[in-house]
């Protein structure tokens, strides 16, 4: 008993632990995906915000340079210098101190024709003019937008690409200090966007700021950012560099709206690291809570379920080994376990009662067995009679098949033998008509015509009988044939009859390939289409539709007309030999549909007719997708 109880307790513990592990694992992955995804999203939001701060700081640099330029461009001395360049203005204003104080690298003066009146460049580190000063000024003057300043309020500022690198520039029209004079030119100030500017932006946003020109070699993260920004409509791109840093990237355009350089703002992943730490604390707390819940669950299950089941198990075992069938299990409580104990007691009652009944039944069965042994001999005799009957039926089936074959051969022989005298009759009849017609009166000639007509009808009948006897035979081995070609050949052979009756034949050109005898299948189409034309009646717009569809393992074909139709009482008998529809009066032997039926059945298919009298008929036949003997 103790072993059974321990086994139950072990299973309960293992099951509970397994469930707790599953729950903990599920909560781990779900909470991780939710919490860390949230922190990552928050982190990316902060990264994008810092990138926008960097862009704002860069715009501030540009606006600051424009504000400095404004004081110089709208100044009487500058205005007069444009009209009458003089050395005194240059000695007083365009000095090294001006460049260093305003943090400039270029100052230009141009007239209204965008011709440079004066230009100076200065390397603030060496305080010398750039060696390629003329080339640098030319690369600045190539930006026409800087000098398209038609109004006093006009200005142009931004970034340009020069031969010495990217430059922050600002230009304004020159006018007097009162700003009421005509414009006489423009003034431009420029400052290289170099590491000094990058460091100043870093100080402003309190984060590392770096940049690379779009046309120079860049680190892998800049290349990835450039590819993403070029392929998407998003202005910014955020990506994690490693577990400690995340960065935002954006492409800065020049004043001509061409890509100039990619700027990057880095920030430490403090938010994400805080999220990871919070998640770890949450997992520890969750593990503790799950352990407590699991322990309480195990104790509760042991007291409420396992212990009581062990007692129930012990009592059941005692009853099983007790010969006294009146012993019962003690029942306490009102739950499923007590209900189980009650059901066991009811089962014991049933067992006790059934044992009593079993004794009675055993006595009766013994007597029945004796009776059955006697009846077994009679059953054996019956089985022998049945076997003889089955053998007789099989023999009769073989004989019937032989008789059918003999009947078919007989029909063929008789039809063939009738052909010979019929040909003789027709020959003599034709001889009489050609050689003795003038010696006969009208009545005699009429009799000769009657003989010819009767011979022709009899010849047609004998030909149909011969065809019927051959319909169950293959003219040649079955092969795959394009049903489109069969339809085409049949319609060509019936072309005179169809056009003579003014009948329109409609059919698709996507019929499938079928496995069979193409000559026999052509007979089927010829008969069905010919009958449709014959039984059109007085239809004003006679039409025959030929179609097909797939139907399980078969192809289903049909020939449908809008002729006189078939009465319900004629539908079942028209496929019998010498049977024809009672309406229509079309000539024929009444064997055509019998031939069609026999050919279709030889190919493993079936044929049926759907018709509404007065509205037309639809003959439907099936051919297996794989031939009957394939």
Coordinates of C-alpha atoms in Angstrom, one line a residue:
X1 CA 0.0 0.0 0.0
X2 CA 2.8 2.4 1.0
X3 CA 4.6 1.6 -2.3
X4 CA 1.5 2.5 -4.3
X5 CA 1.0 5.7 -2.3
X6 CA 4.6 6.7 -2.9
X7 CA 4.2 5.9 -6.6
X8 CA 1.2 8.2 -6.7
X9 CA 3.0 10.9 -4.8
X10 CA 6.0 10.7 -7.1
X11 CA 3.8 11.1 -10.2
X12 CA 2.0 14.0 -8.6
X13 CA 5.3 15.7 -7.7
X14 CA 6.7 15.1 -11.2
X15 CA 3.5 16.4 -12.9
X16 CA 3.4 19.5 -10.7
X17 CA 7.0 20.3 -11.3
X18 CA 6.6 19.7 -15.0
X19 CA 3.6 22.1 -15.1
X20 CA 5.5 24.8 -13.1
X21 CA 8.5 24.5 -15.5
X22 CA 6.2 24.9 -18.5
X23 CA 4.5 27.9 -16.9
X24 CA 7.7 29.5 -15.9
X25 CA 9.3 28.9 -19.3
X26 CA 6.2 30.3 -21.1
X27 CA 6.1 33.4 -18.8
X28 CA 9.9 33.8 -19.2
X29 CA 9.7 34.1 -23.0
X30 CA 6.4 36.0 -23.1
X31 CA 7.6 38.6 -20.5
X32 CA 11.0 38.8 -22.0
X33 CA 9.6 39.6 -25.5
X34 CA 7.1 42.1 -24.0
X35 CA 9.4 43.9 -21.5
X36 CA 12.6 44.0 -23.4
X37 CA 10.8 44.9 -26.6
X38 CA 9.2 47.8 -24.8
X39 CA 12.6 49.0 -23.4
X40 CA 14.2 48.6 -26.9
X41 CA 11.4 50.7 -28.4
X42 CA 11.9 53.3 -25.7
X43 CA 15.6 53.2 -26.3
X44 CA 15.2 53.7 -30.0
X45 CA 12.9 56.6 -29.4
X46 CA 15.5 58.3 -27.2
X47 CA 18.2 57.5 -29.8
X48 CA 16.1 59.2 -32.5
X49 CA 15.4 62.1 -30.3
X50 CA 19.1 62.6 -29.7
X51 CA 19.8 62.4 -33.4
X52 CA 17.2 65.1 -34.0
X53 CA 18.9 67.2 -31.3
X54 CA 22.1 66.8 -33.3
X55 CA 20.4 67.9 -36.5
X56 CA 18.9 70.9 -34.6
X57 CA 22.4 71.8 -33.3
X58 CA 23.7 71.6 -36.9
X59 CA 20.9 73.9 -38.1
X60 CA 21.8 76.2 -35.2
X61 CA 25.4 76.4 -36.6
X62 CA 24.0 77.3 -40.0
X63 CA 21.5 79.9 -38.6
X64 CA 24.3 81.3 -36.4
X65 CA 26.6 81.9 -39.4
X66 CA 23.6 83.5 -41.2
X67 CA 23.0 85.9 -38.3
X68 CA 26.7 86.9 -38.3
X69 CA 26.5 87.5 -42.1
X70 CA 23.4 89.7 -41.8
X71 CA 25.3 92.3 -39.8
X72 CA 28.0 92.5 -42.5
X73 CA 25.8 92.4 -45.6
X74 CA 23.4 95.1 -44.5
X75 CA 26.1 97.7 -43.7
X76 CA 26.9 100.9 -45.5
X77 CA 30.7 100.2 -45.6
X78 CA 30.1 96.8 -47.3
X79 CA 27.5 98.4 -49.7
X80 CA 30.0 101.1 -50.8
X81 CA 32.8 98.5 -51.1
X82 CA 30.7 96.5 -53.6
X83 CA 30.3 99.7 -55.7
X84 CA 33.9 101.0 -55.2
X85 CA 36.3 98.3 -53.9
X86 CA 39.0 99.9 -51.7
X87 CA 41.9 98.7 -49.7
X88 CA 40.9 100.6 -46.6
X89 CA 37.8 98.5 -46.2
X90 CA 39.8 95.3 -46.5
X91 CA 42.6 96.5 -44.1
X92 CA 40.0 97.4 -41.5
X93 CA 37.7 94.5 -41.8
X94 CA 39.0 91.5 -43.8
X95 CA 41.8 90.6 -41.4
X96 CA 42.9 87.4 -39.7
X97 CA 41.1 88.4 -36.5
X98 CA 37.8 88.5 -38.3
X99 CA 38.3 85.0 -39.6
X100 CA 39.3 83.6 -36.2
X101 CA 36.7 85.6 -34.3
X102 CA 33.8 84.6 -36.5
X103 CA 35.3 81.1 -37.1
X104 CA 35.4 81.6 -40.8
X105 CA 37.4 80.0 -43.6
X106 CA 36.0 81.9 -46.6
X107 CA 34.6 85.5 -47.3
X108 CA 33.4 86.4 -50.8
X109 CA 32.0 89.6 -52.3
X110 CA 30.2 89.4 -55.7
X111 CA 28.4 91.9 -57.8
X112 CA 24.9 91.5 -59.4
X113 CA 26.4 89.4 -62.2
X114 CA 27.8 86.9 -59.7
X115 CA 31.3 88.1 -60.5
X116 CA 33.8 87.8 -57.6
X117 CA 34.9 91.3 -56.6
X118 CA 37.0 90.1 -53.7
X119 CA 37.5 86.7 -52.1
X120 CA 39.7 85.4 -49.3
X121 CA 40.3 82.0 -47.8
X122 CA 42.1 81.3 -44.5
X123 CA 43.2 78.2 -42.7
X124 CA 42.6 79.2 -39.1
X125 CA 45.1 76.7 -37.7
X126 CA 48.1 78.0 -39.8
X127 CA 46.5 81.5 -40.3
X128 CA 47.6 81.2 -44.0
X129 CA 45.6 81.3 -47.1
X130 CA 44.8 77.9 -48.6
X131 CA 47.2 77.0 -51.4
X132 CA 44.3 76.2 -53.7
X133 CA 42.4 79.3 -52.8
X134 CA 41.3 80.0 -56.4
X135 CA 40.1 76.4 -56.9
X136 CA 38.2 76.5 -53.6
X137 CA 36.4 79.8 -54.5
X138 CA 35.5 78.3 -57.9
X139 CA 33.9 75.3 -56.2
X140 CA 31.9 77.6 -54.1
X141 CA 30.8 79.8 -57.0
X142 CA 29.5 76.6 -58.8
X143 CA 26.5 76.7 -56.5
X144 CA 24.2 79.1 -58.3
X145 CA 21.5 79.0 -55.5
X146 CA 23.9 80.9 -53.2
X147 CA 23.6 84.0 -55.4
X148 CA 20.0 83.9 -56.6
X149 CA 19.0 86.6 -54.2
X150 CA 16.4 88.9 -55.9
X151 CA 15.0 90.6 -52.8
X152 CA 16.4 92.4 -49.8
X153 CA 15.0 89.7 -47.5
X154 CA 16.5 86.9 -49.6
X155 CA 19.2 84.7 -48.2
X156 CA 20.7 81.3 -48.8
X157 CA 22.3 79.1 -46.1
X158 CA 23.2 75.4 -45.7
X159 CA 26.0 73.0 -46.7
X160 CA 27.9 72.6 -49.9
X161 CA 30.6 70.3 -51.2
X162 CA 33.9 72.0 -52.0
X163 CA 37.2 70.7 -53.2
X164 CA 38.5 70.9 -49.6
X165 CA 35.5 69.2 -48.0
X166 CA 32.0 70.0 -46.8
X167 CA 31.4 73.7 -45.8
X168 CA 28.7 75.6 -43.9
X169 CA 27.8 78.7 -46.0
X170 CA 25.5 81.6 -45.8
X171 CA 24.9 84.4 -48.4
X172 CA 22.8 87.6 -48.3
X173 CA 22.3 90.5 -50.7
X174 CA 24.4 93.6 -49.9
X175 CA 22.5 96.8 -49.0
X176 CA 22.9 99.9 -46.9
X177 CA 22.3 99.8 -43.2
X178 CA 18.8 101.2 -43.5
X179 CA 17.9 98.3 -45.9
X180 CA 16.3 100.8 -48.3
X181 CA 18.8 100.9 -51.0
X182 CA 18.9 98.9 -54.3
X183 CA 20.7 95.6 -54.1
X184 CA 24.2 95.8 -55.6
X185 CA 25.6 92.3 -55.0
X186 CA 26.0 89.7 -52.4
X187 CA 28.3 88.7 -49.5
X188 CA 29.1 85.0 -48.6
X189 CA 30.7 83.6 -45.4
X190 CA 31.8 79.9 -45.2
X191 CA 33.1 77.7 -42.4
X192 CA 34.4 74.1 -43.1
X193 CA 32.3 71.4 -41.5
X194 CA 35.3 69.7 -39.9
X195 CA 36.2 67.9 -36.6
X196 CA 36.0 71.2 -34.7
X197 CA 32.3 71.6 -35.7
X198 CA 31.7 67.8 -35.0
X199 CA 33.2 68.3 -31.5
X200 CA 31.1 71.4 -30.9
X201 CA 27.9 69.4 -31.9
X202 CA 29.0 66.6 -29.5
X203 CA 29.3 69.2 -26.7
X204 CA 25.9 70.7 -27.5
X205 CA 24.1 67.3 -27.4
X206 CA 26.5 65.8 -24.8
X207 CA 26.9 62.7 -27.0
X208 CA 29.6 61.5 -29.5
X209 CA 28.9 62.9 -33.0
X210 CA 30.8 61.6 -36.1
X211 CA 30.3 62.1 -39.8
X212 CA 31.5 60.6 -43.1
X213 CA 31.1 61.9 -46.6
X214 CA 28.9 59.8 -48.8
X215 CA 31.6 59.5 -51.5
X216 CA 34.4 58.3 -49.2
X217 CA 35.2 54.9 -47.5
X218 CA 33.2 54.4 -44.3
X219 CA 32.9 51.9 -41.5
X220 CA 30.5 49.0 -41.9
X221 CA 27.8 50.6 -39.7
X222 CA 27.8 53.7 -41.8
X223 CA 27.5 51.7 -45.0
X224 CA 24.6 49.7 -43.5
X225 CA 22.9 52.9 -42.4
X226 CA 23.4 54.5 -45.9
X227 CA 21.9 51.5 -47.6
X228 CA 18.8 51.4 -45.4
X229 CA 18.2 55.2 -45.7
X230 CA 18.5 55.0 -49.5
X231 CA 16.1 52.1 -49.7
X232 CA 13.4 53.5 -47.3
X233 CA 11.4 56.6 -46.9
X234 CA 12.4 57.0 -43.3
X235 CA 14.6 60.1 -42.7
X236 CA 16.5 58.4 -39.8
X237 CA 17.9 55.0 -39.1
X238 CA 18.5 53.6 -35.6
X239 CA 20.6 50.5 -34.9
X240 CA 22.4 48.9 -32.0
X241 CA 26.2 48.9 -32.3
X242 CA 26.8 46.4 -29.5
X243 CA 25.4 45.5 -26.1
X244 CA 26.6 48.9 -24.7
X245 CA 25.9 51.5 -27.5
X246 CA 23.1 52.4 -29.9
X247 CA 23.3 55.0 -32.6
X248 CA 21.2 57.1 -34.9
X249 CA 22.1 58.0 -38.5
X250 CA 20.8 60.4 -41.0
X251 CA 21.9 61.7 -44.4
X252 CA 22.6 65.5 -44.6
X253 CA 22.0 67.0 -48.0
X254 CA 23.6 70.1 -49.5
X255 CA 21.7 73.2 -50.7
X256 CA 21.2 71.5 -54.0
X257 CA 19.4 68.6 -52.2
X258 CA 22.2 66.1 -53.0
X259 CA 23.6 63.7 -50.4
X260 CA 26.6 65.2 -48.7
X261 CA 27.5 63.2 -45.6
X262 CA 26.1 60.8 -43.1
X263 CA 26.0 62.0 -39.5
X264 CA 25.9 59.6 -36.5
X265 CA 25.0 60.2 -32.9
X266 CA 25.9 57.6 -30.3
X267 CA 24.4 57.0 -26.9
X268 CA 25.0 54.4 -24.2
X269 CA 22.3 51.7 -23.8
X270 CA 21.4 52.7 -20.2
X271 CA 17.7 52.3 -20.8
X272 CA 18.1 48.8 -22.3
X273 CA 20.5 47.7 -19.5
X274 CA 18.0 49.0 -17.0
X275 CA 15.3 46.9 -18.7
X276 CA 17.5 43.8 -18.6
X277 CA 18.2 44.3 -14.9
X278 CA 14.5 44.8 -14.3
X279 CA 13.7 41.6 -16.2
X280 CA 16.2 39.6 -14.3
X281 CA 14.7 40.8 -11.0
X282 CA 11.2 39.9 -12.3
X283 CA 12.4 36.4 -13.2
X284 CA 13.8 35.8 -9.8
X285 CA 10.6 37.0 -8.1
X286 CA 8.6 34.9 -10.5
X287 CA 10.7 31.8 -9.7
X288 CA 10.2 32.3 -6.0
X289 CA 6.4 32.8 -6.4
X290 CA 6.1 29.8 -8.6
X291 CA 8.1 27.7 -6.1
X292 CA 5.8 28.7 -3.3
X293 CA 2.7 28.0 -5.4
X294 CA 4.1 24.6 -6.4
X295 CA 4.8 23.6 -2.8
X296 CA 1.4 24.7 -1.6
X297 CA -0.2 22.8 -4.5
X298 CA 1.8 19.6 -3.8
X299 CA 0.8 19.7 -0.1
X300 CA -2.8 20.3 -0.9
X301 CA -2.9 17.5 -3.5
X302 CA -1.2 15.1 -1.1
X303 CA -3.7 15.8 1.7
X304 CA -6.9 16.1 -0.4
X305 CA -6.3 13.6 -3.2
X306 CA -3.2 11.3 -2.9
X307 CA -3.8 10.1 0.7
X308 CA -7.5 9.4 0.1
X309 CA -6.7 7.6 -3.2
X310 CA -4.2 5.4 -1.3
X311 CA -6.8 4.5 1.3
X312 CA -9.2 3.6 -1.5
X313 CA -6.6 1.5 -3.3
X314 CA -5.9 -0.4 0.0
X315 CA -9.5 -1.2 0.6
X316 CA -10.1 -2.3 -3.0
X317 CA -7.1 -4.7 -2.8
X318 CA -8.4 -6.1 0.5
X319 CA -11.8 -6.8 -1.1
X320 CA -10.2 -8.4 -4.2
X321 CA -8.5 -11.0 -2.0
X322 CA -11.5 -11.5 0.3
X323 CA -13.8 -14.5 -0.6
X324 CA -16.6 -12.7 1.2
X325 CA -18.3 -10.8 -1.6
X326 CA -20.4 -8.8 0.8
X327 CA -17.5 -6.6 2.0
X328 CA -17.8 -2.9 0.9
X329 CA -15.6 0.3 0.9
X330 CA -16.1 3.0 3.5
X331 CA -17.5 6.2 2.0
X332 CA -16.8 9.7 3.5
X333 CA -17.1 13.1 2.0
X334 CA -19.1 14.5 -1.0
X335 CA -16.5 14.9 -3.8
X336 CA -15.3 12.9 -6.8
X337 CA -13.3 10.4 -4.7
X338 CA -16.2 9.6 -2.4
X339 CA -18.4 9.3 -5.6
X340 CA -15.8 6.9 -7.0
X341 CA -16.0 4.8 -3.8
X342 CA -19.8 4.7 -4.1
X343 CA -19.5 3.6 -7.7
X344 CA -17.1 0.8 -6.7
X345 CA -19.6 -0.4 -4.1
X346 CA -22.3 -0.4 -6.8
X347 CA -19.9 -2.4 -9.1
X348 CA -19.3 -4.9 -6.3
X349 CA -23.1 -5.2 -5.9
X350 CA -23.4 -5.9 -9.6
X351 CA -20.5 -8.4 -9.5
X352 CA -22.1 -10.3 -6.6
X353 CA -25.5 -10.4 -8.4
X354 CA -23.8 -11.4 -11.7
X355 CA -22.0 -14.3 -10.1
X356 CA -25.4 -15.6 -9.0
X357 CA -26.8 -15.2 -12.5
X358 CA -23.6 -16.7 -14.1
X359 CA -24.2 -20.0 -12.2
X360 CA -27.7 -20.2 -13.6
X361 CA -26.5 -19.3 -17.1
X362 CA -23.7 -21.9 -17.0
X363 CA -26.2 -24.6 -16.4
X364 CA -28.3 -23.5 -19.4
X365 CA -25.2 -23.1 -21.6
X366 CA -24.2 -26.6 -20.9
X367 CA -27.5 -27.9 -22.2
X368 CA -27.3 -25.6 -25.2
X369 CA -23.8 -26.8 -26.2
X370 CA -25.1 -30.3 -26.4
X371 CA -27.9 -29.1 -28.7
X372 CA -25.5 -27.1 -30.9
X373 CA -23.2 -30.1 -31.4
X374 CA -26.2 -31.9 -32.8
X375 CA -27.0 -29.0 -35.1
X376 CA -23.4 -28.7 -36.4
X377 CA -23.8 -31.7 -38.6
X378 CA -26.9 -30.2 -40.2
X379 CA -25.0 -26.9 -40.8
X380 CA -22.2 -28.8 -42.6
X381 CA -24.8 -30.4 -45.0
X382 CA -26.2 -26.9 -45.8
X383 CA -22.7 -25.5 -46.6
X384 CA -22.0 -28.4 -48.9
X385 CA -25.3 -27.7 -50.8
X386 CA -24.4 -23.9 -51.0
X387 CA -21.0 -24.7 -52.5
X388 CA -22.6 -27.0 -55.1
X389 CA -25.1 -24.1 -55.9
X390 CA -22.2 -21.6 -56.3
X391 CA -20.3 -24.0 -58.7
X392 CA -23.5 -24.4 -60.7
X393 CA -23.9 -20.6 -61.0
X394 CA -20.3 -20.2 -62.2
X395 CA -20.8 -22.9 -64.8
X396 CA -24.0 -21.2 -66.0
X397 CA -22.2 -17.9 -66.2
X398 CA -19.5 -19.4 -68.4
X399 CA -22.2 -21.0 -70.6
X400 CA -24.1 -17.7 -70.9
X401 CA -20.9 -15.9 -72.0
X402 CA -20.3 -18.6 -74.6
X403 CA -23.9 -18.3 -75.8
X404 CA -23.6 -14.5 -76.1
X405 CA -20.5 -14.9 -78.1
X406 CA -22.2 -17.5 -80.4
X407 CA -25.2 -15.2 -80.8
X408 CA -22.9 -12.3 -81.8
X409 CA -21.1 -14.5 -84.2
X410 CA -24.4 -15.8 -85.6
X411 CA -25.7 -12.3 -86.1
X412 CA -22.5 -11.4 -87.9
X413 CA -22.7 -14.6 -90.1
X414 CA -26.4 -14.2 -90.9
X415 CA -26.0 -10.5 -91.8
X416 CA -23.0 -11.3 -93.9
X417 CA -24.7 -14.1 -95.7
X418 CA -27.8 -12.0 -96.4
X419 CA -25.6 -9.5 -98.1
X420 CA -24.7 -11.8 -101.0
X421 CA -28.3 -12.5 -102.3
X422 CA -29.2 -8.9 -101.6
X423 CA -26.4 -7.7 -103.8
X424 CA -27.7 -10.1 -106.5
X425 CA -31.3 -8.7 -106.2
X426 CA -30.0 -5.1 -106.4
X427 CA -27.9 -6.1 -109.5
X428 CA -30.8 -7.7 -111.3
X429 CA -33.1 -4.8 -110.3
X430 CA -30.6 -2.3 -111.7
X431 CA -30.3 -4.4 -114.9
X432 CA -34.1 -4.4 -115.4
X433 CA -34.2 -0.7 -114.8
X434 CA -31.5 0.1 -117.3
X435 CA -32.2 -2.5 -120.1
X436 CA -36.0 -3.2 -119.9
X437 CA -37.5 0.0 -118.5
X438 CA -38.8 1.0 -121.9
X439 CA -40.6 -2.4 -122.3
X440 CA -42.4 -2.0 -119.0
X441 CA -45.4 0.2 -118.3
X442 CA -45.5 2.7 -115.4
X443 CA -46.7 0.1 -113.0
X444 CA -43.8 -2.2 -113.8
X445 CA -41.3 0.6 -113.5
X446 CA -42.9 1.5 -110.1
X447 CA -42.4 -2.0 -108.9
X448 CA -38.7 -1.9 -109.9
X449 CA -38.3 1.4 -107.9
X450 CA -40.0 -0.3 -105.0
X451 CA -37.6 -3.2 -105.3
X452 CA -34.6 -0.8 -105.4
X453 CA -35.8 1.2 -102.4
X454 CA -36.5 -2.0 -100.3
X455 CA -33.1 -3.4 -101.3
X456 CA -31.4 -0.2 -100.1
X457 CA -33.3 -0.2 -96.8
X458 CA -32.5 -3.9 -96.3
X459 CA -28.9 -3.3 -97.2
X460 CA -28.7 -0.4 -94.6
X461 CA -30.4 -2.6 -92.0
X462 CA -27.9 -5.5 -92.7
X463 CA -25.0 -3.1 -92.6
X464 CA -26.2 -1.7 -89.2
X465 CA -26.6 -5.3 -87.9
X466 CA -23.1 -6.1 -89.0
X467 CA -21.8 -3.0 -87.4
X468 CA -23.7 -3.8 -84.2
X469 CA -22.1 -7.3 -84.1
X470 CA -18.7 -5.7 -84.6
X471 CA -19.3 -2.8 -82.1
X472 CA -18.1 -4.9 -79.2
X473 CA -14.8 -5.7 -80.9
X474 CA -11.8 -3.4 -81.3
X475 CA -11.0 -2.4 -84.9
X476 CA -7.4 -1.8 -83.7
X477 CA -5.6 -1.7 -80.3
X478 CA -6.5 1.1 -77.9
X479 CA -4.2 4.1 -78.0
X480 CA -4.2 7.7 -76.8
X481 CA -6.0 10.1 -79.2
X482 CA -6.7 13.8 -79.2
X483 CA -10.5 14.1 -79.0
X484 CA -10.3 17.4 -80.8
X485 CA -9.1 15.6 -83.9
X486 CA -12.0 13.0 -83.6
X487 CA -14.5 15.9 -83.3
X488 CA -13.0 17.6 -86.3
X489 CA -13.0 14.5 -88.5
X490 CA -16.6 13.6 -87.6
X491 CA -17.9 17.2 -88.3
X492 CA -16.1 17.1 -91.7
X493 CA -17.7 13.8 -92.6
X494 CA -21.2 15.3 -91.7
X495 CA -20.5 18.7 -93.2
X496 CA -23.0 18.2 -96.1
X497 CA -25.8 17.0 -93.8
X498 CA -25.1 19.8 -91.3
X499 CA -25.0 22.6 -93.8
X500 CA -28.0 21.2 -95.7
X501 CA -30.1 21.4 -92.5
X502 CA -28.6 24.9 -91.7
X503 CA -27.6 23.6 -88.3
X504 CA -25.0 25.5 -86.2
X505 CA -22.5 23.3 -84.4
X506 CA -20.7 24.8 -81.3
X507 CA -17.8 23.2 -79.5
X508 CA -14.7 24.1 -77.6
X509 CA -11.1 23.3 -78.8
X510 CA -9.8 22.1 -75.4
X511 CA -11.0 18.5 -75.5
X512 CA -8.6 16.1 -73.6
X513 CA -6.7 13.1 -74.9
X514 CA -8.5 9.9 -74.4
X515 CA -7.5 6.2 -74.5
X516 CA -9.4 4.1 -77.0
X517 CA -10.3 3.2 -80.6
X518 CA -10.5 6.4 -82.5
X519 CA -12.6 4.8 -85.4
X520 CA -15.2 3.6 -82.9
X521 CA -15.3 6.9 -81.0
X522 CA -15.8 8.7 -84.4
X523 CA -18.8 6.4 -84.9
X524 CA -20.2 7.6 -81.5
X525 CA -19.8 11.3 -82.4
X526 CA -21.2 10.7 -86.0
X527 CA -24.3 8.9 -84.7
X528 CA -25.1 11.4 -81.9
X529 CA -24.5 14.5 -84.1
X530 CA -26.4 12.9 -87.0
X531 CA -29.4 12.1 -84.8
X532 CA -29.3 15.6 -83.4
X533 CA -29.5 17.0 -87.0
X534 CA -32.2 14.5 -88.0
X535 CA -34.5 15.3 -85.1
X536 CA -34.4 19.1 -85.2
X537 CA -38.0 19.4 -86.4
X538 CA -39.1 22.9 -87.4
X539 CA -36.6 24.7 -85.2
X540 CA -35.9 28.2 -86.6
X541 CA -32.4 28.4 -85.2
X542 CA -31.2 24.8 -85.0
X543 CA -28.0 24.4 -82.9
X544 CA -25.9 21.5 -81.7
X545 CA -23.6 21.9 -78.7
X546 CA -20.7 19.5 -78.1
X547 CA -18.9 19.8 -74.7
X548 CA -17.0 18.0 -71.9
X549 CA -16.0 18.1 -68.3
X550 CA -14.1 16.1 -65.8
X551 CA -16.2 13.8 -63.5
X552 CA -14.0 11.9 -61.0
X553 CA -12.1 9.1 -62.8
X554 CA -14.0 9.8 -66.0
X555 CA -14.3 12.4 -68.8
X556 CA -17.9 13.3 -69.4
X557 CA -18.9 14.3 -73.0
X558 CA -22.2 15.4 -74.4
X559 CA -24.0 16.3 -77.6
X560 CA -27.0 18.6 -77.0
X561 CA -29.6 19.9 -79.5
X562 CA -32.6 22.2 -79.4
X563 CA -34.7 19.9 -81.5
X564 CA -38.0 18.1 -80.8
X565 CA -36.8 16.2 -77.7
X566 CA -37.8 12.8 -76.5
X567 CA -40.8 11.7 -74.5
X568 CA -40.2 10.2 -71.0
X569 CA -41.6 6.8 -72.1
X570 CA -39.1 6.6 -75.0
X571 CA -35.9 7.5 -73.0
X572 CA -35.3 4.0 -71.7
X573 CA -36.0 2.0 -74.9
X574 CA -34.2 4.1 -77.6
X575 CA -30.9 2.3 -76.8
X576 CA -32.5 -1.1 -77.6
X577 CA -32.1 -2.6 -81.0
X578 CA -34.8 -1.6 -83.6
X579 CA -36.3 0.9 -81.1
X580 CA -36.8 4.5 -82.2
X581 CA -38.5 7.6 -80.7
X582 CA -42.2 7.7 -81.3
X583 CA -42.0 11.3 -82.6
X584 CA -40.0 12.9 -85.3
X585 CA -40.4 10.6 -88.3
X586 CA -36.7 10.6 -89.2
X587 CA -35.5 7.7 -91.3
X588 CA -33.3 5.0 -89.8
X589 CA -32.9 1.4 -88.8
X590 CA -33.2 2.0 -85.0
X591 CA -29.8 0.4 -84.5
X592 CA -27.6 3.5 -84.3
X593 CA -28.0 4.2 -80.6
X594 CA -27.5 0.5 -79.8
X595 CA -24.2 0.7 -81.6
X596 CA -23.2 3.8 -79.7
X597 CA -24.1 2.2 -76.4
X598 CA -22.1 -0.9 -77.1
X599 CA -19.0 1.1 -78.2
X600 CA -19.1 3.3 -75.1
X601 CA -19.5 0.2 -72.8
X602 CA -16.6 -1.5 -74.6
X603 CA -14.5 1.5 -73.6
X604 CA -15.6 1.2 -70.0
X605 CA -18.1 4.0 -70.0
X606 CA -21.8 4.6 -69.8
X607 CA -24.4 6.6 -71.9
X608 CA -27.6 8.3 -70.8
X609 CA -30.1 10.8 -72.2
X610 CA -31.6 13.9 -70.7
X611 CA -34.5 15.5 -72.6
X612 CA -37.6 17.7 -72.3
X613 CA -40.1 16.9 -75.0
X614 CA -40.3 19.9 -77.4
X615 CA -37.1 21.6 -76.1
X616 CA -34.3 19.3 -77.2
X617 CA -32.2 16.4 -76.0
X618 CA -28.7 16.0 -74.4
X619 CA -26.9 12.6 -74.9
X620 CA -24.2 12.2 -72.2
X621 CA -21.5 9.5 -72.3
X622 CA -18.4 8.8 -70.2
X623 CA -14.9 7.5 -71.0
X624 CA -12.4 6.6 -68.3
X625 CA -9.4 8.9 -67.9
X626 CA -7.4 5.8 -68.1
X627 CA -8.7 3.3 -70.6
X628 CA -10.6 0.2 -69.5
X629 CA -7.8 -2.1 -70.6
X630 CA -4.8 0.1 -69.9

